[in-house]
Amino acid sequence: MNPSPLPPKLGYQEFLVAQSLKFQFKVHHSHLAARGIYLDLQMCPSLQGPTGIDRLAQAWPEGWSLTDLEFLWTPSQIACAAWWIVDKPIIEIWLKLKSHRLLTKNDSTPSSSLTLNPPIDHLNSLSQILNDTKLKPINKDRVTAKSGKDPNSNLFRIMKAQIENDSIVKHHQKYPVGTHHDPFS
């Protein structure tokens, strides 16, 4: 008797998936990366002024986690795009500081290959997608109302058609079509 509730083949497939993930099941969310960028912005000496996380909190829609964005882009890309939406000039300066730091560490890379145009183009496209995925306000009256009683809902129409169909069937059972007992048929 097998003590495992799963069939052996299914358990083996799940083991392969877990093994391919190297048994690391932690999901790194983009809000953690956004906080890291915030801390990094505080450490940059040339970025003095309001780099508030309050503005990021206002611009950070909760709908992003309900989409497949986190499967398509890394958390740091999503976080950088969120900061890009909030304050483009500060993030441009921050990106220039990061690229300058990379240039000073790696002298073998030509400076022409480290331009900011590709990341900025990428941030523009990703920030546009993030803006499009913002949640729209929910009409709570419509959500909490019983859809079976709303005459504009499909459920109401289906229920009404079912009631009419049942009444016709009941009527034909009571008064068969061939008989002349019913003046209305």
PDB file of C-alpha atoms in Angstrom:
ATOM      1  CA  MET A   1       0.000   0.000   0.000  1.00  0.00           C
ATOM      2  CA  ASN A   2       1.358   3.399  -1.011  1.00  0.00           C
ATOM      3  CA  PRO A   3       1.291   5.912   1.914  1.00  0.00           C
ATOM      4  CA  SER A   4       1.467   8.850  -0.497  1.00  0.00           C
ATOM      5  CA  PRO A   5      -1.918  10.332  -1.471  1.00  0.00           C
ATOM      6  CA  LEU A   6      -0.544  11.193  -4.927  1.00  0.00           C
ATOM      7  CA  PRO A   7      -0.016   8.700  -7.706  1.00  0.00           C
ATOM      8  CA  PRO A   8       3.706   7.885  -8.029  1.00  0.00           C
ATOM      9  CA  LYS A   9       3.960   9.390 -11.517  1.00  0.00           C
ATOM     10  CA  LEU A  10       2.442  12.702 -10.386  1.00  0.00           C
ATOM     11  CA  GLY A  11       4.693  12.855  -7.331  1.00  0.00           C
ATOM     12  CA  TYR A  12       7.711  12.300  -9.556  1.00  0.00           C
ATOM     13  CA  GLN A  13       6.664  15.170 -11.849  1.00  0.00           C
ATOM     14  CA  GLU A  14       6.187  17.485  -8.892  1.00  0.00           C
ATOM     15  CA  PHE A  15       9.614  16.482  -7.623  1.00  0.00           C
ATOM     16  CA  LEU A  16      11.123  17.363 -11.018  1.00  0.00           C
ATOM     17  CA  VAL A  17       9.490  20.799 -10.920  1.00  0.00           C
ATOM     18  CA  ALA A  18      10.742  21.384  -7.378  1.00  0.00           C
ATOM     19  CA  GLN A  19      14.197  20.179  -8.362  1.00  0.00           C
ATOM     20  CA  SER A  20      14.285  22.536 -11.358  1.00  0.00           C
ATOM     21  CA  LEU A  21      13.461  25.400  -8.972  1.00  0.00           C
ATOM     22  CA  LYS A  22      16.326  24.190  -6.755  1.00  0.00           C
ATOM     23  CA  PHE A  23      13.748  23.858  -3.958  1.00  0.00           C
ATOM     24  CA  GLN A  24      13.552  27.644  -3.645  1.00  0.00           C
ATOM     25  CA  PHE A  25       9.883  28.457  -3.421  1.00  0.00           C
ATOM     26  CA  LYS A  26      10.216  32.041  -2.214  1.00  0.00           C
ATOM     27  CA  VAL A  27       8.646  34.617  -4.492  1.00  0.00           C
ATOM     28  CA  HIS A  28      10.527  37.904  -4.675  1.00  0.00           C
ATOM     29  CA  HIS A  29       7.957  40.650  -5.080  1.00  0.00           C
ATOM     30  CA  SER A  30       8.595  43.966  -6.748  1.00  0.00           C
ATOM     31  CA  HIS A  31       7.633  46.033  -3.705  1.00  0.00           C
ATOM     32  CA  LEU A  32      10.774  44.732  -1.981  1.00  0.00           C
ATOM     33  CA  ALA A  33      12.879  45.942  -4.904  1.00  0.00           C
ATOM     34  CA  ALA A  34      11.086  49.305  -4.804  1.00  0.00           C
ATOM     35  CA  ARG A  35      12.035  49.669  -1.164  1.00  0.00           C
ATOM     36  CA  GLY A  36      15.632  48.812  -2.067  1.00  0.00           C
ATOM     37  CA  ILE A  37      15.672  51.526  -4.727  1.00  0.00           C
ATOM     38  CA  TYR A  38      14.269  53.939  -2.144  1.00  0.00           C
ATOM     39  CA  LEU A  39      17.090  53.087   0.254  1.00  0.00           C
ATOM     40  CA  ASP A  40      19.612  53.443  -2.566  1.00  0.00           C
ATOM     41  CA  LEU A  41      18.177  56.854  -3.478  1.00  0.00           C
ATOM     42  CA  GLN A  42      18.701  57.991   0.113  1.00  0.00           C
ATOM     43  CA  MET A  43      22.374  57.009  -0.073  1.00  0.00           C
ATOM     44  CA  CYS A  44      23.082  58.941  -3.287  1.00  0.00           C
ATOM     45  CA  PRO A  45      24.735  62.243  -2.296  1.00  0.00           C
ATOM     46  CA  SER A  46      23.696  64.046  -5.484  1.00  0.00           C
ATOM     47  CA  LEU A  47      20.019  63.245  -4.950  1.00  0.00           C
ATOM     48  CA  GLN A  48      19.034  65.652  -2.233  1.00  0.00           C
ATOM     49  CA  GLY A  49      15.417  66.583  -1.902  1.00  0.00           C
ATOM     50  CA  PRO A  50      12.121  64.816  -1.548  1.00  0.00           C
ATOM     51  CA  THR A  51      12.411  61.227  -2.690  1.00  0.00           C
ATOM     52  CA  GLY A  52       9.369  60.183  -0.754  1.00  0.00           C
ATOM     53  CA  ILE A  53       8.046  56.718  -0.525  1.00  0.00           C
ATOM     54  CA  ASP A  54       4.635  58.348   0.020  1.00  0.00           C
ATOM     55  CA  ARG A  55       4.442  59.272  -3.652  1.00  0.00           C
ATOM     56  CA  LEU A  56       5.458  55.762  -4.606  1.00  0.00           C
ATOM     57  CA  ALA A  57       2.770  54.321  -2.341  1.00  0.00           C
ATOM     58  CA  GLN A  58       0.187  56.471  -4.103  1.00  0.00           C
ATOM     59  CA  ALA A  59       1.413  55.457  -7.538  1.00  0.00           C
ATOM     60  CA  TRP A  60       1.809  51.776  -6.655  1.00  0.00           C
ATOM     61  CA  PRO A  61      -1.427  50.128  -7.733  1.00  0.00           C
ATOM     62  CA  GLU A  62      -2.267  46.851  -6.081  1.00  0.00           C
ATOM     63  CA  GLY A  63      -3.499  45.546  -9.399  1.00  0.00           C
ATOM     64  CA  TRP A  64       0.050  44.906 -10.584  1.00  0.00           C
ATOM     65  CA  SER A  65       0.258  41.801  -8.451  1.00  0.00           C
ATOM     66  CA  LEU A  66      -2.965  40.534 -10.009  1.00  0.00           C
ATOM     67  CA  THR A  67      -1.486  40.533 -13.502  1.00  0.00           C
ATOM     68  CA  ASP A  68       1.192  38.429 -15.135  1.00  0.00           C
ATOM     69  CA  LEU A  69       3.751  41.260 -15.034  1.00  0.00           C
ATOM     70  CA  GLU A  70       5.769  39.512 -12.343  1.00  0.00           C
ATOM     71  CA  PHE A  71       6.182  36.516 -14.648  1.00  0.00           C
ATOM     72  CA  LEU A  72       7.375  38.631 -17.572  1.00  0.00           C
ATOM     73  CA  TRP A  73       9.744  41.070 -15.862  1.00  0.00           C
ATOM     74  CA  THR A  74      12.041  40.901 -12.892  1.00  0.00           C
ATOM     75  CA  PRO A  75      11.007  42.594  -9.647  1.00  0.00           C
ATOM     76  CA  SER A  76      13.766  45.188 -10.039  1.00  0.00           C
ATOM     77  CA  GLN A  77      12.493  46.138 -13.511  1.00  0.00           C
ATOM     78  CA  ILE A  78       8.939  46.560 -12.223  1.00  0.00           C
ATOM     79  CA  ALA A  79      10.148  48.577  -9.226  1.00  0.00           C
ATOM     80  CA  CYS A  80      12.322  50.815 -11.389  1.00  0.00           C
ATOM     81  CA  ALA A  81       9.388  51.414 -13.734  1.00  0.00           C
ATOM     82  CA  ALA A  82       7.198  52.305 -10.752  1.00  0.00           C
ATOM     83  CA  TRP A  83       9.771  54.845  -9.598  1.00  0.00           C
ATOM     84  CA  TRP A  84      10.001  56.032 -13.208  1.00  0.00           C
ATOM     85  CA  ILE A  85       6.274  56.776 -13.128  1.00  0.00           C
ATOM     86  CA  VAL A  86       6.609  58.671  -9.844  1.00  0.00           C
ATOM     87  CA  ASP A  87       9.738  60.724 -10.554  1.00  0.00           C
ATOM     88  CA  LYS A  88      11.545  60.448 -13.899  1.00  0.00           C
ATOM     89  CA  PRO A  89      14.337  62.998 -13.260  1.00  0.00           C
ATOM     90  CA  ILE A  90      15.483  61.366 -10.031  1.00  0.00           C
ATOM     91  CA  ILE A  91      15.539  57.898 -11.581  1.00  0.00           C
ATOM     92  CA  GLU A  92      17.468  59.211 -14.597  1.00  0.00           C
ATOM     93  CA  ILE A  93      20.110  60.646 -12.261  1.00  0.00           C
ATOM     94  CA  TRP A  94      20.142  57.396 -10.296  1.00  0.00           C
ATOM     95  CA  LEU A  95      20.611  55.362 -13.493  1.00  0.00           C
ATOM     96  CA  LYS A  96      23.455  57.658 -14.587  1.00  0.00           C
ATOM     97  CA  LEU A  97      25.132  57.200 -11.208  1.00  0.00           C
ATOM     98  CA  LYS A  98      24.755  53.429 -11.508  1.00  0.00           C
ATOM     99  CA  SER A  99      26.196  53.382 -15.029  1.00  0.00           C
ATOM    100  CA  HIS A 100      29.051  55.689 -13.972  1.00  0.00           C
ATOM    101  CA  ARG A 101      29.831  53.336 -11.091  1.00  0.00           C
ATOM    102  CA  LEU A 102      29.859  50.444 -13.565  1.00  0.00           C
ATOM    103  CA  LEU A 103      32.195  52.350 -15.898  1.00  0.00           C
ATOM    104  CA  THR A 104      34.692  53.067 -13.147  1.00  0.00           C
ATOM    105  CA  LYS A 105      34.764  49.409 -12.072  1.00  0.00           C
ATOM    106  CA  ASN A 106      35.039  47.945 -15.557  1.00  0.00           C
ATOM    107  CA  ASP A 107      37.537  49.904 -17.653  1.00  0.00           C
ATOM    108  CA  SER A 108      37.589  47.299 -20.435  1.00  0.00           C
ATOM    109  CA  THR A 109      34.013  48.094 -21.499  1.00  0.00           C
ATOM    110  CA  PRO A 110      33.791  50.958 -23.975  1.00  0.00           C
ATOM    111  CA  SER A 111      31.691  53.822 -22.683  1.00  0.00           C
ATOM    112  CA  SER A 112      29.715  53.998 -25.920  1.00  0.00           C
ATOM    113  CA  SER A 113      28.192  50.578 -25.247  1.00  0.00           C
ATOM    114  CA  LEU A 114      26.795  51.705 -21.881  1.00  0.00           C
ATOM    115  CA  THR A 115      24.306  54.322 -22.980  1.00  0.00           C
ATOM    116  CA  LEU A 116      21.107  54.920 -21.076  1.00  0.00           C
ATOM    117  CA  ASN A 117      18.857  54.832 -24.128  1.00  0.00           C
ATOM    118  CA  PRO A 118      17.943  51.122 -24.036  1.00  0.00           C
ATOM    119  CA  PRO A 119      17.053  51.107 -20.319  1.00  0.00           C
ATOM    120  CA  ILE A 120      15.109  54.342 -20.648  1.00  0.00           C
ATOM    121  CA  ASP A 121      13.180  53.008 -23.644  1.00  0.00           C
ATOM    122  CA  HIS A 122      12.494  49.842 -21.694  1.00  0.00           C
ATOM    123  CA  LEU A 123      11.319  51.839 -18.662  1.00  0.00           C
ATOM    124  CA  ASN A 124       9.034  53.943 -20.849  1.00  0.00           C
ATOM    125  CA  SER A 125       7.352  50.872 -22.330  1.00  0.00           C
ATOM    126  CA  LEU A 126       7.076  49.068 -18.998  1.00  0.00           C
ATOM    127  CA  SER A 127       5.754  52.144 -17.197  1.00  0.00           C
ATOM    128  CA  GLN A 128       3.095  52.488 -19.899  1.00  0.00           C
ATOM    129  CA  ILE A 129       2.028  48.893 -19.255  1.00  0.00           C
ATOM    130  CA  LEU A 130       1.990  49.534 -15.505  1.00  0.00           C
ATOM    131  CA  ASN A 131      -0.166  52.616 -15.979  1.00  0.00           C
ATOM    132  CA  ASP A 132      -2.594  50.596 -18.087  1.00  0.00           C
ATOM    133  CA  THR A 133      -2.970  47.942 -15.400  1.00  0.00           C
ATOM    134  CA  LYS A 134      -4.062  50.275 -12.642  1.00  0.00           C
ATOM    135  CA  LEU A 135      -7.221  49.096 -10.948  1.00  0.00           C
ATOM    136  CA  LYS A 136     -10.436  50.786 -11.821  1.00  0.00           C
ATOM    137  CA  PRO A 137     -12.751  51.591  -8.922  1.00  0.00           C
ATOM    138  CA  ILE A 138     -15.232  48.845  -8.177  1.00  0.00           C
ATOM    139  CA  ASN A 139     -18.912  49.667  -8.092  1.00  0.00           C
ATOM    140  CA  LYS A 140     -19.680  48.055  -4.736  1.00  0.00           C
ATOM    141  CA  ASP A 141     -23.433  48.378  -5.170  1.00  0.00           C
ATOM    142  CA  ARG A 142     -23.319  46.339  -8.347  1.00  0.00           C
ATOM    143  CA  VAL A 143     -21.010  43.708  -6.863  1.00  0.00           C
ATOM    144  CA  THR A 144     -23.000  43.262  -3.666  1.00  0.00           C
ATOM    145  CA  ALA A 145     -26.404  43.338  -5.358  1.00  0.00           C
ATOM    146  CA  LYS A 146     -28.004  40.027  -6.175  1.00  0.00           C
ATOM    147  CA  SER A 147     -27.429  39.556  -9.874  1.00  0.00           C
ATOM    148  CA  GLY A 148     -30.561  37.416 -10.157  1.00  0.00           C
ATOM    149  CA  LYS A 149     -32.655  40.483  -9.326  1.00  0.00           C
ATOM    150  CA  ASP A 150     -30.830  42.938 -11.582  1.00  0.00           C
ATOM    151  CA  PRO A 151     -32.817  43.201 -14.856  1.00  0.00           C
ATOM    152  CA  ASN A 152     -29.645  44.154 -16.757  1.00  0.00           C
ATOM    153  CA  SER A 153     -27.724  41.030 -15.771  1.00  0.00           C
ATOM    154  CA  ASN A 154     -27.418  37.904 -17.882  1.00  0.00           C
ATOM    155  CA  LEU A 155     -28.407  35.744 -14.923  1.00  0.00           C
ATOM    156  CA  PHE A 156     -31.713  37.618 -14.639  1.00  0.00           C
ATOM    157  CA  ARG A 157     -32.418  37.078 -18.343  1.00  0.00           C
ATOM    158  CA  ILE A 158     -31.579  33.380 -18.114  1.00  0.00           C
ATOM    159  CA  MET A 159     -33.776  32.936 -15.040  1.00  0.00           C
ATOM    160  CA  LYS A 160     -36.634  34.829 -16.705  1.00  0.00           C
ATOM    161  CA  ALA A 161     -36.384  32.680 -19.845  1.00  0.00           C
ATOM    162  CA  GLN A 162     -36.334  29.533 -17.692  1.00  0.00           C
ATOM    163  CA  ILE A 163     -39.473  30.644 -15.815  1.00  0.00           C
ATOM    164  CA  GLU A 164     -41.263  31.419 -19.088  1.00  0.00           C
ATOM    165  CA  ASN A 165     -40.210  28.076 -20.551  1.00  0.00           C
ATOM    166  CA  ASP A 166     -41.398  26.240 -17.417  1.00  0.00           C
ATOM    167  CA  SER A 167     -44.766  28.016 -17.540  1.00  0.00           C
ATOM    168  CA  ILE A 168     -45.231  27.064 -21.212  1.00  0.00           C
ATOM    169  CA  VAL A 169     -44.384  23.423 -20.456  1.00  0.00           C
ATOM    170  CA  LYS A 170     -46.781  23.449 -17.490  1.00  0.00           C
ATOM    171  CA  HIS A 171     -49.476  25.045 -19.625  1.00  0.00           C
ATOM    172  CA  HIS A 172     -49.077  22.385 -22.352  1.00  0.00           C
ATOM    173  CA  GLN A 173     -49.230  19.625 -19.740  1.00  0.00           C
ATOM    174  CA  LYS A 174     -52.472  21.019 -18.380  1.00  0.00           C
ATOM    175  CA  TYR A 175     -53.965  21.754 -21.794  1.00  0.00           C
ATOM    176  CA  PRO A 176     -52.519  19.498 -24.529  1.00  0.00           C
ATOM    177  CA  VAL A 177     -52.037  21.158 -27.904  1.00  0.00           C
ATOM    178  CA  GLY A 178     -54.566  19.002 -29.796  1.00  0.00           C
ATOM    179  CA  THR A 179     -57.492  19.644 -27.421  1.00  0.00           C
ATOM    180  CA  HIS A 180     -59.708  22.727 -27.535  1.00  0.00           C
ATOM    181  CA  HIS A 181     -60.085  23.277 -23.811  1.00  0.00           C
ATOM    182  CA  ASP A 182     -57.775  26.276 -23.771  1.00  0.00           C
ATOM    183  CA  PRO A 183     -59.060  29.420 -25.474  1.00  0.00           C
ATOM    184  CA  PHE A 184     -55.557  30.959 -25.521  1.00  0.00           C
ATOM    185  CA  SER A 185     -53.590  28.276 -27.358  1.00  0.00           C
TER     186      SER A 185
END
